[in-house]
Every structure is written in C-alpha cells, then in structure tokens.
Coordinates of C-alpha atoms in Angstrom, one line a residue:
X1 CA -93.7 7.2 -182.1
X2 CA -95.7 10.0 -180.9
X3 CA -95.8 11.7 -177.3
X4 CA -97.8 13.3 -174.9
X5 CA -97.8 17.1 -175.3
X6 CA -99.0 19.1 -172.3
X7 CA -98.3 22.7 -173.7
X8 CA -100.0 24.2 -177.0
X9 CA -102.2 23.0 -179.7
X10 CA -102.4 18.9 -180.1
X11 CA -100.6 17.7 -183.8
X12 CA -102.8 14.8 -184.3
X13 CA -99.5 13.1 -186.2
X14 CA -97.0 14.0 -183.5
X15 CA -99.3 13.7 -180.1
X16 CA -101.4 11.3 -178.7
X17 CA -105.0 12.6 -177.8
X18 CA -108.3 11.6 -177.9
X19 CA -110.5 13.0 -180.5
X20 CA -113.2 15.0 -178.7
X21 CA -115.8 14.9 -182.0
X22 CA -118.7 15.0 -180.1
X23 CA -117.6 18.3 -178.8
X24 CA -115.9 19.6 -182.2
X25 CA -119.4 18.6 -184.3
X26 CA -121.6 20.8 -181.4
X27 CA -119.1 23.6 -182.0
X28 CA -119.3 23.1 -185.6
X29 CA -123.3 22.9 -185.4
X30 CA -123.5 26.4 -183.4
X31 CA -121.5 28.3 -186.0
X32 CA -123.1 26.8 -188.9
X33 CA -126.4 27.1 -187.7
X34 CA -129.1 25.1 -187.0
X35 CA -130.5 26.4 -190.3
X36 CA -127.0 27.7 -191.8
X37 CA -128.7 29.6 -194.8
X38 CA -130.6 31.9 -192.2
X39 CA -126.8 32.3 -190.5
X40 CA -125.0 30.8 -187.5
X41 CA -124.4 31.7 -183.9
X42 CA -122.0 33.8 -182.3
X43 CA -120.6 32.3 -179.3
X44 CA -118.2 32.4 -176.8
X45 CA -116.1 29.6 -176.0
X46 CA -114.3 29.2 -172.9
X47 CA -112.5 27.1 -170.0
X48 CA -109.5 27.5 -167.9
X49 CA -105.8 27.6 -169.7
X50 CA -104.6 24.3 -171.0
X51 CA -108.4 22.5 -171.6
X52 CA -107.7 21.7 -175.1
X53 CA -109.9 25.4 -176.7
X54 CA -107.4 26.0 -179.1
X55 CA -107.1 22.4 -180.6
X56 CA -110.8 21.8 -180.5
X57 CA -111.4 25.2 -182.5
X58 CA -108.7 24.4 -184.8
X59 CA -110.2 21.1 -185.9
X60 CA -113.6 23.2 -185.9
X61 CA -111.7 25.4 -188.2
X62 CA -109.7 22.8 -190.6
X63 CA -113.6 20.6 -191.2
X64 CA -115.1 24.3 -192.1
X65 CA -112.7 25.2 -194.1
X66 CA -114.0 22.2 -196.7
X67 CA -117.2 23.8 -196.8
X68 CA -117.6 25.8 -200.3
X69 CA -120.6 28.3 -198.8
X70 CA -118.4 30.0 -196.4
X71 CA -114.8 31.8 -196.0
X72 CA -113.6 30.5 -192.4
X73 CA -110.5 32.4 -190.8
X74 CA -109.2 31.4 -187.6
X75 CA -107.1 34.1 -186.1
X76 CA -104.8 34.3 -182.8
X77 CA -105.1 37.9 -180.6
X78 CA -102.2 37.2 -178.6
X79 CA -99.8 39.9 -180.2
X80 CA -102.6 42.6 -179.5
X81 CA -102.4 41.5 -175.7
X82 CA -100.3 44.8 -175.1
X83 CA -101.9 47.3 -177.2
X84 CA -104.2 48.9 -175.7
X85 CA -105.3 51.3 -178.3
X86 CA -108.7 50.3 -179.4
X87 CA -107.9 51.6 -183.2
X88 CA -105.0 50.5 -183.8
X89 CA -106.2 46.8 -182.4
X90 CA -108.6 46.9 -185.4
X91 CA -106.9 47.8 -187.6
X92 CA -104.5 45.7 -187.1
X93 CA -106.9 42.9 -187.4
X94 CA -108.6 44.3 -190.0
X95 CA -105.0 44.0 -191.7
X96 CA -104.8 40.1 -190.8
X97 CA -108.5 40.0 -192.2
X98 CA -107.6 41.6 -195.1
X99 CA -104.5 39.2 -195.9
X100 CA -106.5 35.8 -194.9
X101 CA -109.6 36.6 -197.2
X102 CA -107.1 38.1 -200.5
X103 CA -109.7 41.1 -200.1
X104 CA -108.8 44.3 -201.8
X105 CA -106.7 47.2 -199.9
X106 CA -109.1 48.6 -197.2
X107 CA -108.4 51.2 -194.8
X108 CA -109.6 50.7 -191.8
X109 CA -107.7 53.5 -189.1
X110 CA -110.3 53.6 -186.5
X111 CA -112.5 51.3 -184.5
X112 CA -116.1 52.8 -185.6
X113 CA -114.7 51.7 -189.2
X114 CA -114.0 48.2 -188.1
X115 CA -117.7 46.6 -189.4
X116 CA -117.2 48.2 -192.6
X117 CA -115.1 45.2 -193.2
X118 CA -117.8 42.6 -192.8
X119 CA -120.2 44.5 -195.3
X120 CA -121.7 42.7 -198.2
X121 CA -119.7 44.1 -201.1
X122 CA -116.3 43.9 -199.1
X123 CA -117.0 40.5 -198.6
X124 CA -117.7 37.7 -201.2
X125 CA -119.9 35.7 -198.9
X126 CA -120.7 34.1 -195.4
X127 CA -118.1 35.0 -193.2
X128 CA -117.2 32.4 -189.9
X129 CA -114.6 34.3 -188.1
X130 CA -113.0 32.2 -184.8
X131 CA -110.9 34.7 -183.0
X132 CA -108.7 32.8 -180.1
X133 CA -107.0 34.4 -177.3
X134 CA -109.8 37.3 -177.2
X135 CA -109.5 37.8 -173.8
X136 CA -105.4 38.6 -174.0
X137 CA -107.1 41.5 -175.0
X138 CA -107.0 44.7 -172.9
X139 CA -110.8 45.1 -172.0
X140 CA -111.5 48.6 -172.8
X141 CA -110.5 46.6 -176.8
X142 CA -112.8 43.9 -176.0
X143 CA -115.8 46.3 -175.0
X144 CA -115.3 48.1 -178.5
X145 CA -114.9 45.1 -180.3
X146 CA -117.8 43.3 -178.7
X147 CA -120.0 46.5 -179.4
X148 CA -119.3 46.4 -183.5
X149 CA -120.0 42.5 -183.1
X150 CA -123.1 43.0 -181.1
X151 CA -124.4 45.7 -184.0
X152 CA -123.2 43.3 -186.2
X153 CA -125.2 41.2 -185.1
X154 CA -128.6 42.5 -184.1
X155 CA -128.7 44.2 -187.8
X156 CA -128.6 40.4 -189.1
X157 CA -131.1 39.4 -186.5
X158 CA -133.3 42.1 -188.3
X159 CA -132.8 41.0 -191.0
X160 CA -135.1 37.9 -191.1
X161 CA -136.5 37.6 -194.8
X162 CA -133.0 37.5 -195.9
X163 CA -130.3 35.1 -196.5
X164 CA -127.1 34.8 -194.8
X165 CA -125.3 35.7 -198.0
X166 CA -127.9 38.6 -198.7
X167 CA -127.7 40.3 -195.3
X168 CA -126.0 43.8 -195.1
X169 CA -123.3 42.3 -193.1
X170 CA -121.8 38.7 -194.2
X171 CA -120.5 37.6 -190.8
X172 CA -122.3 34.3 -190.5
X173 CA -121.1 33.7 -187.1
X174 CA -117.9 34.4 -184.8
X175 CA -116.4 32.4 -182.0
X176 CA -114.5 34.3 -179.2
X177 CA -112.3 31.8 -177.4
X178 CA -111.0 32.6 -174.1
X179 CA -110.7 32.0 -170.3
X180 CA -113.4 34.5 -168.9
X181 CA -112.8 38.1 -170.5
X182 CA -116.0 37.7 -172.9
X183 CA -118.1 36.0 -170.2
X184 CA -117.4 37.4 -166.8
X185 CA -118.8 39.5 -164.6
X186 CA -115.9 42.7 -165.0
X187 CA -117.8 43.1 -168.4
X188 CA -120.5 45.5 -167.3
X189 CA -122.0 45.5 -170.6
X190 CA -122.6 41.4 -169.6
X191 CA -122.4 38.9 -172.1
X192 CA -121.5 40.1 -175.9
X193 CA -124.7 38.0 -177.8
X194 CA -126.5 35.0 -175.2
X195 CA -124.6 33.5 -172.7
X196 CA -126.7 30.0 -173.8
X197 CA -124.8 30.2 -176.8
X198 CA -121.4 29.7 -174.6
X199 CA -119.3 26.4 -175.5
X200 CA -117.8 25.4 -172.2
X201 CA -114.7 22.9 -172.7
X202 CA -114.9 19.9 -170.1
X203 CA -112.1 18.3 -168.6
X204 CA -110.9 14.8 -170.1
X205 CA -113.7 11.5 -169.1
X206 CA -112.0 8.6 -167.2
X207 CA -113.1 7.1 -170.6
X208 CA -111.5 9.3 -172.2
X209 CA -108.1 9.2 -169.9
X210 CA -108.1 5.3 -170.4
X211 CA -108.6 5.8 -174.0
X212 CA -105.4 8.1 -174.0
X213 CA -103.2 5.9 -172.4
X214 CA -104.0 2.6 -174.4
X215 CA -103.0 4.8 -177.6
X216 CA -99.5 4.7 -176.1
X217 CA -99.3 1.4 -175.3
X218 CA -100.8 -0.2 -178.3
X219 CA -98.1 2.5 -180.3
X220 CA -94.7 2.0 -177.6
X221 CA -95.5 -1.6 -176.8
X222 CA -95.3 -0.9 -173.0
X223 CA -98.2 -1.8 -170.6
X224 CA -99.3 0.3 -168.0
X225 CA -100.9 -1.4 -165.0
X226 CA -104.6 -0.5 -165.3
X227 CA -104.4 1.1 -161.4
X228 CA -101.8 3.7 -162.7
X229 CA -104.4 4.8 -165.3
X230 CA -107.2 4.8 -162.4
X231 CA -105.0 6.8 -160.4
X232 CA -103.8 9.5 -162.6
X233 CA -107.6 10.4 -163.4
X234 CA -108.2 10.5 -159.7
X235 CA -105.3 12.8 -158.9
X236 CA -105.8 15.0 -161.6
X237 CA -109.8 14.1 -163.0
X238 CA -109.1 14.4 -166.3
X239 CA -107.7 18.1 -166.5
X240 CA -106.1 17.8 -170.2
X241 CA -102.9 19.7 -169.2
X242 CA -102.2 18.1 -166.5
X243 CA -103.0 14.3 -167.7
X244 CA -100.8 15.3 -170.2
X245 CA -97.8 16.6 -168.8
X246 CA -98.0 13.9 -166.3
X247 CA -97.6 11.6 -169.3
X248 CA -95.0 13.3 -170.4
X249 CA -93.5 12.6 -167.2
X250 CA -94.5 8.8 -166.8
X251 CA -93.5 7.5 -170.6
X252 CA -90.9 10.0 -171.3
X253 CA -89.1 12.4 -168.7
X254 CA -88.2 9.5 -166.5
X255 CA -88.6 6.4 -168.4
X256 CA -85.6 4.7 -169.1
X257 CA -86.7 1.3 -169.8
X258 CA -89.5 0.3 -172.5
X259 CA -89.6 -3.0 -171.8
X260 CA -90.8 -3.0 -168.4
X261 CA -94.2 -1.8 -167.6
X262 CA -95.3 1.1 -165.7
X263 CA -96.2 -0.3 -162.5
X264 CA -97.7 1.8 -159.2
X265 CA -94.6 1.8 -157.3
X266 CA -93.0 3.7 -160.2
X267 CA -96.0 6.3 -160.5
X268 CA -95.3 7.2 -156.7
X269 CA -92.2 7.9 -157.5
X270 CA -93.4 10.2 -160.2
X271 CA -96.3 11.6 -158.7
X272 CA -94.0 13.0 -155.7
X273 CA -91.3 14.8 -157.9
X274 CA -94.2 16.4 -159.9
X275 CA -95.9 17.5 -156.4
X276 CA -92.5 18.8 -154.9
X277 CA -90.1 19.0 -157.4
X278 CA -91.1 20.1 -160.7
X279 CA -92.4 23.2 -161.9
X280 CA -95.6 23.5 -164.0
X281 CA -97.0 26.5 -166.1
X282 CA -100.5 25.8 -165.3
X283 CA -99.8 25.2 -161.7
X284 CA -98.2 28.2 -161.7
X285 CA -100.9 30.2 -163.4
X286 CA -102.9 29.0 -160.8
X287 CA -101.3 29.8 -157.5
X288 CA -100.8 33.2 -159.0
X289 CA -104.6 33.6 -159.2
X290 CA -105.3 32.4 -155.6
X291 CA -102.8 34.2 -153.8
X292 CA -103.8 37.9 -155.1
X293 CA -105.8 39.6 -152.6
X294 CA -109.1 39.6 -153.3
X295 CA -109.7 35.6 -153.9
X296 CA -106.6 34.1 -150.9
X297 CA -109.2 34.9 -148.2
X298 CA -112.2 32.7 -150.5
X299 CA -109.4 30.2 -150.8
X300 CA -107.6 30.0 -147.1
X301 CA -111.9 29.7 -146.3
X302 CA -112.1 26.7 -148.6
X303 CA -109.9 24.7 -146.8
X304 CA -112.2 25.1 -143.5
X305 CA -114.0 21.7 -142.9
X306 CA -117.4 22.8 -140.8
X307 CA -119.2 23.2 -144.3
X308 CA -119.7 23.2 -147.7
X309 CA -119.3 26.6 -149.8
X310 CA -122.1 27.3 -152.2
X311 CA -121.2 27.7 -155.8
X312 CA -122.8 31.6 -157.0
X313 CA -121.8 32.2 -160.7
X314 CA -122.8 35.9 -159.7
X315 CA -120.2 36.2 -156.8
X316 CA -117.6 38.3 -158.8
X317 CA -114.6 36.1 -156.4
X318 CA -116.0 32.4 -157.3
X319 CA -116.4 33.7 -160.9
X320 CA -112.9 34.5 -161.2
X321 CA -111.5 31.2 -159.1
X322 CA -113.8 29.3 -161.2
X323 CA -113.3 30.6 -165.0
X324 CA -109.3 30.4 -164.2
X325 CA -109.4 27.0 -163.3
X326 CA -108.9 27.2 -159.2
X327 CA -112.3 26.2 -158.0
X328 CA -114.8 24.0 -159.8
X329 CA -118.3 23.0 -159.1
X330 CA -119.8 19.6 -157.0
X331 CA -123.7 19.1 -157.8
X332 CA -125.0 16.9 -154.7
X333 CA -128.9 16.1 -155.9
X334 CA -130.6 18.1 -158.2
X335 CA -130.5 21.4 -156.5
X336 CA -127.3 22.0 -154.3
X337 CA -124.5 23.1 -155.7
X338 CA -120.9 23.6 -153.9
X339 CA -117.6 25.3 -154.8
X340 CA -114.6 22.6 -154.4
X341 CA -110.8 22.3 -155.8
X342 CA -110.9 20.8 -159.9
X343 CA -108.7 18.0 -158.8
X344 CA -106.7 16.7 -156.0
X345 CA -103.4 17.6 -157.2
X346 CA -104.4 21.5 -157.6
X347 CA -105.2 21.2 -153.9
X348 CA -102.3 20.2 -152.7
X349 CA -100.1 22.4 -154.6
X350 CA -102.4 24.6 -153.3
X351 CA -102.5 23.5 -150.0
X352 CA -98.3 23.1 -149.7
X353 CA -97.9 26.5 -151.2
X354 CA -99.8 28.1 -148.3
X355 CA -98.9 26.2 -145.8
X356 CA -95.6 26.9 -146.7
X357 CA -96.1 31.0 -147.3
X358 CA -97.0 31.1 -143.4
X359 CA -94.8 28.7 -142.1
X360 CA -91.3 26.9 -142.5
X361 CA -90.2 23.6 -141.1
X362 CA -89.3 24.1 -137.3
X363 CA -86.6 23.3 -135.6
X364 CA -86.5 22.6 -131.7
X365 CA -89.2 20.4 -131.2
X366 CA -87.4 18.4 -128.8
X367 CA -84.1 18.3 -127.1
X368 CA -81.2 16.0 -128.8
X369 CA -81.2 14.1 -125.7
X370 CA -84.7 13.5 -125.5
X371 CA -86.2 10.0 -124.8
X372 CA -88.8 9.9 -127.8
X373 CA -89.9 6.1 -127.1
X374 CA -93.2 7.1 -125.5
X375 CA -93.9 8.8 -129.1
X376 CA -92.0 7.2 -131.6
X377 CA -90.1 3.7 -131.9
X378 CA -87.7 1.6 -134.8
X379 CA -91.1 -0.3 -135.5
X380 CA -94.3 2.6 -134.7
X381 CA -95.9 6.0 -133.8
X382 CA -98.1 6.4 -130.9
X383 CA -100.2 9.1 -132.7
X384 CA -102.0 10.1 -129.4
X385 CA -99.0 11.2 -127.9
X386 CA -97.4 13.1 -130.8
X387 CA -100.6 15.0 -130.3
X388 CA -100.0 15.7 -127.1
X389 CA -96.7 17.2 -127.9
X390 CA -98.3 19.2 -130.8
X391 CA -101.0 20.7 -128.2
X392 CA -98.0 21.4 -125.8
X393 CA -95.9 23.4 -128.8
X394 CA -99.2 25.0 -130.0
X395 CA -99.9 26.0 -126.2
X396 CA -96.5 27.1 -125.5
X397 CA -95.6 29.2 -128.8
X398 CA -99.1 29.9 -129.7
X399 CA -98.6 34.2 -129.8
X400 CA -95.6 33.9 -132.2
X401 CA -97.3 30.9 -134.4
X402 CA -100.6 33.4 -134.8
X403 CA -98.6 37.0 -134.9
X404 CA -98.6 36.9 -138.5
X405 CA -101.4 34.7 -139.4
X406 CA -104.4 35.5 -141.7
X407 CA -107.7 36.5 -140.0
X408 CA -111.2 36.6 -141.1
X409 CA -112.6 40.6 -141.7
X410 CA -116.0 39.7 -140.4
X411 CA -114.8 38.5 -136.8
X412 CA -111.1 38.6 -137.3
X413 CA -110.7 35.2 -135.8
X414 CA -107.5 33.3 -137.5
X415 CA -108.6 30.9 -140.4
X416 CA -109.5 27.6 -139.5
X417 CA -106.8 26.1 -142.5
X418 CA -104.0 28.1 -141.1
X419 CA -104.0 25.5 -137.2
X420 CA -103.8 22.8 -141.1
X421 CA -101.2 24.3 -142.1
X422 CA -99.2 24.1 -139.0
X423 CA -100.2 21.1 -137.9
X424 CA -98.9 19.6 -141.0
X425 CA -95.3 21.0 -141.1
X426 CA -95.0 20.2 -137.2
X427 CA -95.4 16.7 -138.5
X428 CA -93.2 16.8 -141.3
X429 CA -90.8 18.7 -139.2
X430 CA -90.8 16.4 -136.2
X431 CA -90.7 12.9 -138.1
X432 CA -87.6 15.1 -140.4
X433 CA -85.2 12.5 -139.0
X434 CA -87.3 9.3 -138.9
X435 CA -87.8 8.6 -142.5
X436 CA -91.3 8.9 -142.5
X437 CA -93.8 10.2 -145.5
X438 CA -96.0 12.7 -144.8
X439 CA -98.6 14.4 -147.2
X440 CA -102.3 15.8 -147.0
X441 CA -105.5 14.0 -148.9
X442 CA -108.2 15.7 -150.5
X443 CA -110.9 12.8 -150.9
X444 CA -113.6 15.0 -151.5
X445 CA -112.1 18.5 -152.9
X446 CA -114.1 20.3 -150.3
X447 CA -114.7 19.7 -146.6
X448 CA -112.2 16.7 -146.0
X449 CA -108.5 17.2 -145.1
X450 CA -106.3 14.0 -144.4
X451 CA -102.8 13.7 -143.8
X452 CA -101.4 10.2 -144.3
X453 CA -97.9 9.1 -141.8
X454 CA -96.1 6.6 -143.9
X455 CA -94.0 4.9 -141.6
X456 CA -92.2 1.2 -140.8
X457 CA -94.0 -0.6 -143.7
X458 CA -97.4 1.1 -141.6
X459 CA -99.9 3.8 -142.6
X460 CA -101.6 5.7 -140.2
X461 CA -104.4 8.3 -141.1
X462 CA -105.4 11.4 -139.7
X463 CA -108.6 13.1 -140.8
X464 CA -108.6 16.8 -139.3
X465 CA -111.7 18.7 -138.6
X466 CA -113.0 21.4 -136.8
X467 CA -115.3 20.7 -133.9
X468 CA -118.2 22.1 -134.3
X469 CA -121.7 20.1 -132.8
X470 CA -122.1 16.6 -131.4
X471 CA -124.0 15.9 -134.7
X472 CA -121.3 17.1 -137.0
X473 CA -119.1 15.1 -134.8
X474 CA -121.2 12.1 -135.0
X475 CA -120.8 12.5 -139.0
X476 CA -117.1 13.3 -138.5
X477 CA -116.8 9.4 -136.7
X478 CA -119.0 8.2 -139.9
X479 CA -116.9 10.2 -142.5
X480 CA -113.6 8.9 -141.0
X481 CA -114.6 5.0 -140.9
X482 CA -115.5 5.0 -144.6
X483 CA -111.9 6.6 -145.1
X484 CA -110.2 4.4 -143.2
X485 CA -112.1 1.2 -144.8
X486 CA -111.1 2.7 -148.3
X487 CA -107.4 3.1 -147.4
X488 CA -107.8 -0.6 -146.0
X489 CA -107.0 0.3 -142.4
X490 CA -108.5 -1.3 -139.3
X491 CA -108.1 2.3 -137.3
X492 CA -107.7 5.9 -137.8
X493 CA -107.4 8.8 -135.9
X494 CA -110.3 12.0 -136.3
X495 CA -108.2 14.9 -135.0
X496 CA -110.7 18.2 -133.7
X497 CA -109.7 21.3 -133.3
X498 CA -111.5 23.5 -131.3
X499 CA -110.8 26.6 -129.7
X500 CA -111.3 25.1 -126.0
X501 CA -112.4 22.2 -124.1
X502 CA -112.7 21.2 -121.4
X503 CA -111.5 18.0 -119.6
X504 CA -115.2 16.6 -118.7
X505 CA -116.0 17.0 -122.7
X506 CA -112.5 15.5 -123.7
X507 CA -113.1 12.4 -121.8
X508 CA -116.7 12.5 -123.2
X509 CA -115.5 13.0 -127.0
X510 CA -112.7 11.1 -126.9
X511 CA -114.2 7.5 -126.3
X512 CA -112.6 5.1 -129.0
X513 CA -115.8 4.7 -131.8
X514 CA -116.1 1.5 -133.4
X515 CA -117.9 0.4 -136.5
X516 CA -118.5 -3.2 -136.8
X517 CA -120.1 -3.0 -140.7
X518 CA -116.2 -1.8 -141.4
X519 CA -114.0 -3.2 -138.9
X520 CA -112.7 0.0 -137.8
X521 CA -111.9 1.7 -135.0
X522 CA -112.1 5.6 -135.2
X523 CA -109.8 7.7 -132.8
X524 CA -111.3 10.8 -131.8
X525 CA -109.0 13.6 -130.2
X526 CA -108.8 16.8 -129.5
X527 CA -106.3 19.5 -130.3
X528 CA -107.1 22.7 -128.3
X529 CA -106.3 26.2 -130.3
X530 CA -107.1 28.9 -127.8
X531 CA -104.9 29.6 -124.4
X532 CA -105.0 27.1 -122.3

C-alpha cells in the first residue's frame, strides 16, 4: 500500500498524490514552445519549499524525455550551494553536462567559457536544460550564470529566420527552479529573461485535497469522515507539505487501527500534537525566516487587527515573506489586494512561537487560598470577571510585562500583538489547573484573532481587537456575531484593547449588542493598556 510523503520528490508507485497535469502540460508547453521549431521559453519556476517544484519538473522532465527532437537534462544545484567560486560552479556543471549528453571531453575552467558548451557543433541538437535548486546557489554564481543564459538567449532571439536546431547556440529553453533567488528583488540585474514567463506552483485545490485522501481510502479500505477532509484543507488550505505530512500523521504515525474510521475526535487529537508537539522542517524553515530582523517587525505588525496590510511585490520585506512561504496574498474585488498568513496552521505556530519568545507561563496569579468562585466554577467561567483580573495584572505589573517588549521605530509605541500575546498565556496560565483548552483562531489570516476557552463540555469565544473608531467598533460587533453563529454559539465576548478609557465611554461601549438575524448576543469589553 502506498503512503503519504511530506518530504522530497513524490514516487508515483510508492506515494499517493494527485496528478497536477494541467500544471505539468503548461510547463511542458512553455519549454517546448508555442511554435517549438522557432525554440522554447526560458523560465523561472518557483514557490515556497515543499510545493511539489521538484516533482512537477521531474514529470515535465520524464514526458520530454520521449520526445526525439530534443536532448532534456534535468540537473540538481544543491552540491554547488557552498561554492562560491563562479568558475569552478561551471565547470562543474559543465562536467555533469558533459556526462548527461555522452558529449566529447570539453574543457570548460572558467565562467566566460561556460556558453561554449551550448554551441551548435558541441551540441547535436535542441537542448531543454531544467536546472533545480538554482537558487542554493550563492548569488554572485547566479548573476554569472544568468548573464551567459541571458546572452544565450538574446543571440537566439536574433536569430529569427533560423531554426531552433540551426541557431548558434542549441539551448531550446531552460527552466531555473527555485524559491525566489532568480526572481526577487536582491537581483539588481531583475529578472534573468521575462518575469511573464515565470511558472508559479499553487498550493493543493480542496478538489484536489479530497481527491488525495479518497486515493487512500479506496487503496487502505479505511473511511475518513468527509469533515476531517474539510478540516485539514481549512487548517492548512491545501499547502502540499503540510497536507502531506499531516497524512502522514493521520493514516500512519498514529494509526493503530485500520478498521475503524478516522473520525473528528481523532483528528483533534492529532491536530494538537502536530501544533505543540511535533517538529516540522517546513515550519521550521518558516519561523526562521520571520524571526530575522528585518521581516519580525512586518510580521509582529501583521498580527495587529485595526487594518488590512497591502500586498507590494516591490516591498523588498513582503517579497521575501511572500516567496518563502510566510505571507501570502488575499484579493478582495478586483482591485485590493492584502498581505495575510498561507494558512491557519502557519499562524499559529507563528503566533505560539512569539508569543512564547516574549513571554512564559506566569505563575502567581492568585493566592492558593483565593476564593476563585466569582471567576471560575466546577460547571463555568464568568469571562467578564477573568477580565477584570487580567486588566488588574496588566495594571499592576504593566513596567515589567513591557520592559522588554518590541516597539514600533516610527512612534515607538509597543506592538499591538505583543498585549495578544500576553493576554493569551495569562489565560492559559490562569486556567493551568482547571483543565481547560485554550488556543487562538485565525478565521481570516489577517485582521481577526480569536482565542477559544474550552471548558465543562462549554465553549466560550473571545474575539480581540484593538479599539479604534465607533465605526470600526460597530464592524467589530458585526464581525464577532457571524463568528459566533459559525462556531454555533448563542454569545461571545469582543474584547478591546485600548490604550485608555474612560468610565463614561466604558459604560457607553460596553452595552450587551444583540443580533436577532443570528441569535447572538455579542459582549463588548474593554481591556485598558496604558496606566491607569
């Protein structure tokens, strides 16, 4: 039987996957050519680690390879990732070349040799060259290597009342395969040959998801309840990797019984050691991205909740987030476009590794003799009041919680997410004892934090926001009624931090909203950040 594989290149016989051949014909098409005996494209293409580039390319590779017109060579650059010597890089894949194509001895020692070994006369005919893991390469290589290319290339442009095969050079076309090297803004020279002529790598359809997961079950025998399926694209929407290795984790790592299905309850289960427990490469590749110095800041400012961030390829920061896999894009309409997390799960890690880089779980919060009952009971939480004891602690410890905090450079006021962040293990730290569950929701991937109290057989919901207008806030009340309707709760409480209020406003803005379309009652309170 096969398995899910959430690390390398997919082996069609071993692996389940889905086959993508809409995407593996257009990459086909571009390096063909839309007329292949006047040449093919060159092309970059490229998504964030673990999308599935290398096994596309490979089955790009393996139906070109049956075509009698060309020579196709598909070539890895990862062992040149720490040679930095722009010669000896090509000649060391003029060596490779060399050995692929049975081509007679040539010696190429330097760089400004390197296109000799693409001539008509060297070669037999059309060369299509795919070249993965070009950006492993150090990028004073790449700027050489994409120079001989882009001669290559203009000199066949030139060459219009010719052939492919009767061109001075014979490479027909090239794919570089990478994350952002080729494509991003640290290349001053810009693109290599047209950035139209990129072949971005989506994430996994729900289609597509569904489609992966009914290939286990028609092969194992084992049903999966259709709302595990729904919920692992919703958690993860679709990112190959990680629907993969979460598959791993769901029919193999953990499942000791094929004859009983996979059933919601038992996804929870999972879905909480992979968010807490369990290491991940491609997490791990992530977080190291966001944390450097130059993109935290852009990240800590994501987690704000007053607006929306716009999404500009040109901003070097987003371009980085964005080609690496930490931030994607949300079109609303035709014309706005926002930055927002790729999935809910990336969030959270995201969101638990910072909160928990500023913070640990306190200790403290109330006396061992303490009579919690006007807070928490056997049977319920009275969320209004555990507020009240958060805005006392905040009040009370406020210069140490902020002496190390992150601040803004414009106005070096303390991030909004960081007051998140220590809301959130206050809670988990004061309900330590009580048994409760406590975790953040991302419904949207930008603008919407939620933390969700699991507790007695109940589930309360707080949706935290910044106060910033009496229309936002009128939204706010809107927002958190459809939230609470779609977690099928008759109230919920919208939690606003603001740097002060006063206690005219409080009793103003904290009048109970209800929404009769919903059945819901909204909770509106405040949570004060400044000195009292």
């Amino acid at each position: 039987m096969r398995k899910f594989s959430s690390y390398g290149a997919v082996d069609r016989e071993l692996h389940y996957y889905v086959p993508r051949q809409e995407l593996i014909n257009g990459a086909i098409q571009e390096l063909k050519g839309d007329n292949p005996n006047k040449g093919g494209h060159y092309i970059t293409v490229w998504a964030p680690r673990q999308t599935g580039k290398t096994w596309i390319m490979r089955e790009v590779f393996l139906t070109l390879a049956q075509e009698k017109d060309f020579d196709v060579v598909i070539l890895s650059l990862q062992f040149l990732s720490e040679v930095t010597d722009s010669n000896r890089v090509a000649q060391l894949i003029a060596q490779e070349l060399t050995k692929n194509l049975n081509l007679e001895k040539l010696s190429i020692e330097r760089l400004e040799d390197f296109h000799r070994l693409f001539e008509r006369g060297t070669l037999t005919k059309p060369l299509i060259l795919i070249l993965d893991e070009f950006d492993a390469l150090d990028q004073t290589v790449i700027a050489g290597l994409v120079a001989v290319f882009r001669h290559i290339y203009n000199t066949r442009q030139n060459q219009v009342h010719k052939s492919t095969a009767e061109k001075s050079y014979l490479l027909h076309s090239i794919a570089l395969i990478g994350v952002r090297a080729v494509l991003g803004i640290e290349n001053l020279r810009g693109s290599p040959f047209n950035t139209q002529r990129s072949v971005p790598i989506p994430n996994l359809t729900c289609d597509e998801v569904t489609e992966l997961f009914n290939s286990y079950q028609q092969e194992s025998g084992q049903s999966i309840e259709p709302e595990v399926v729904q919920r692992l694209w919703a958690e993860f929407q679709g990112q190959p990797g990680l629907t993969c290795w979460f598959g791993e984790l769901l029919t193999e790592t953990y499942n000791q019984n094929l004859e009983q299905p996979i059933l919601h309850p038992y996804f929870e289960g999972i879905y909480a050691k992979a968010l807490n427990l369990l290491p991940n490469n491609n997490i791990l590749n992530i977080i190291s991205k966001a944390k450097q110095p130059p993109y935290k800041p852009f990240i800590l400012e994501l987690f704000q909740t007053k607006k929306k961030v716009n999404f500009l390829y040109d901003d070097p920061i987003i371009n980085f987030l964005y080609m690496n896999g930490v931030v994607d894009i949300e079109e609303v309409g035709n014309s706005e476009i926002y930055v927002k997390f790729p999935c809910p799960y990336i969030q959270k890690r995201l969101f638990n590794y910072f909160a928990r880089e500023l913070y640990q779980e306190m200790d403290g919060l109330y006396g061992p003799f303490e009579d919690l009952s006007d807070t928490i009971t056997d049977h319920n939480i009275n969320i209004r009041q555990l507020l009240v004891r958060y805005e006392q602690y905040l009040q009370a410890n406020r210069e140490m919680i902020l002496k190390e905090a992150p601040r803004r450079k414009n106005d070096l006021r303390v991030y909004e997410a960081v007051f998140y962040f220590h809301f959130y293990l206050y809670l988990v730290s004061f309900l330590r004892n009580y048994e409760a569950q406590i975790y953040p929701e991302f419904p949207t991937g930008n603008g919407q934090i939620d933390l969700l109290i699991r507790y007695a057989g109940q589930l309360f919901g707080l949706e935290l926001k910044s106060f910033a207008d009496q229309r936002s806030y009128r939204k706010a009340l809107e927002q958190a009624a459809k939230y609470a309707q779609e977690l099928s709760v008759t109230e919920i409480w919208l939690v606003l931090f603001i740097e002060s209020v006063d206690e005219k406003n409080r009793q103003l803005f904290e009048t109970d909203y209800f929404e009769n379309a919903r059945g819901v009652t909204v909770h509106p309170l405040f949570v004060q950040t400044g000195k009292g």
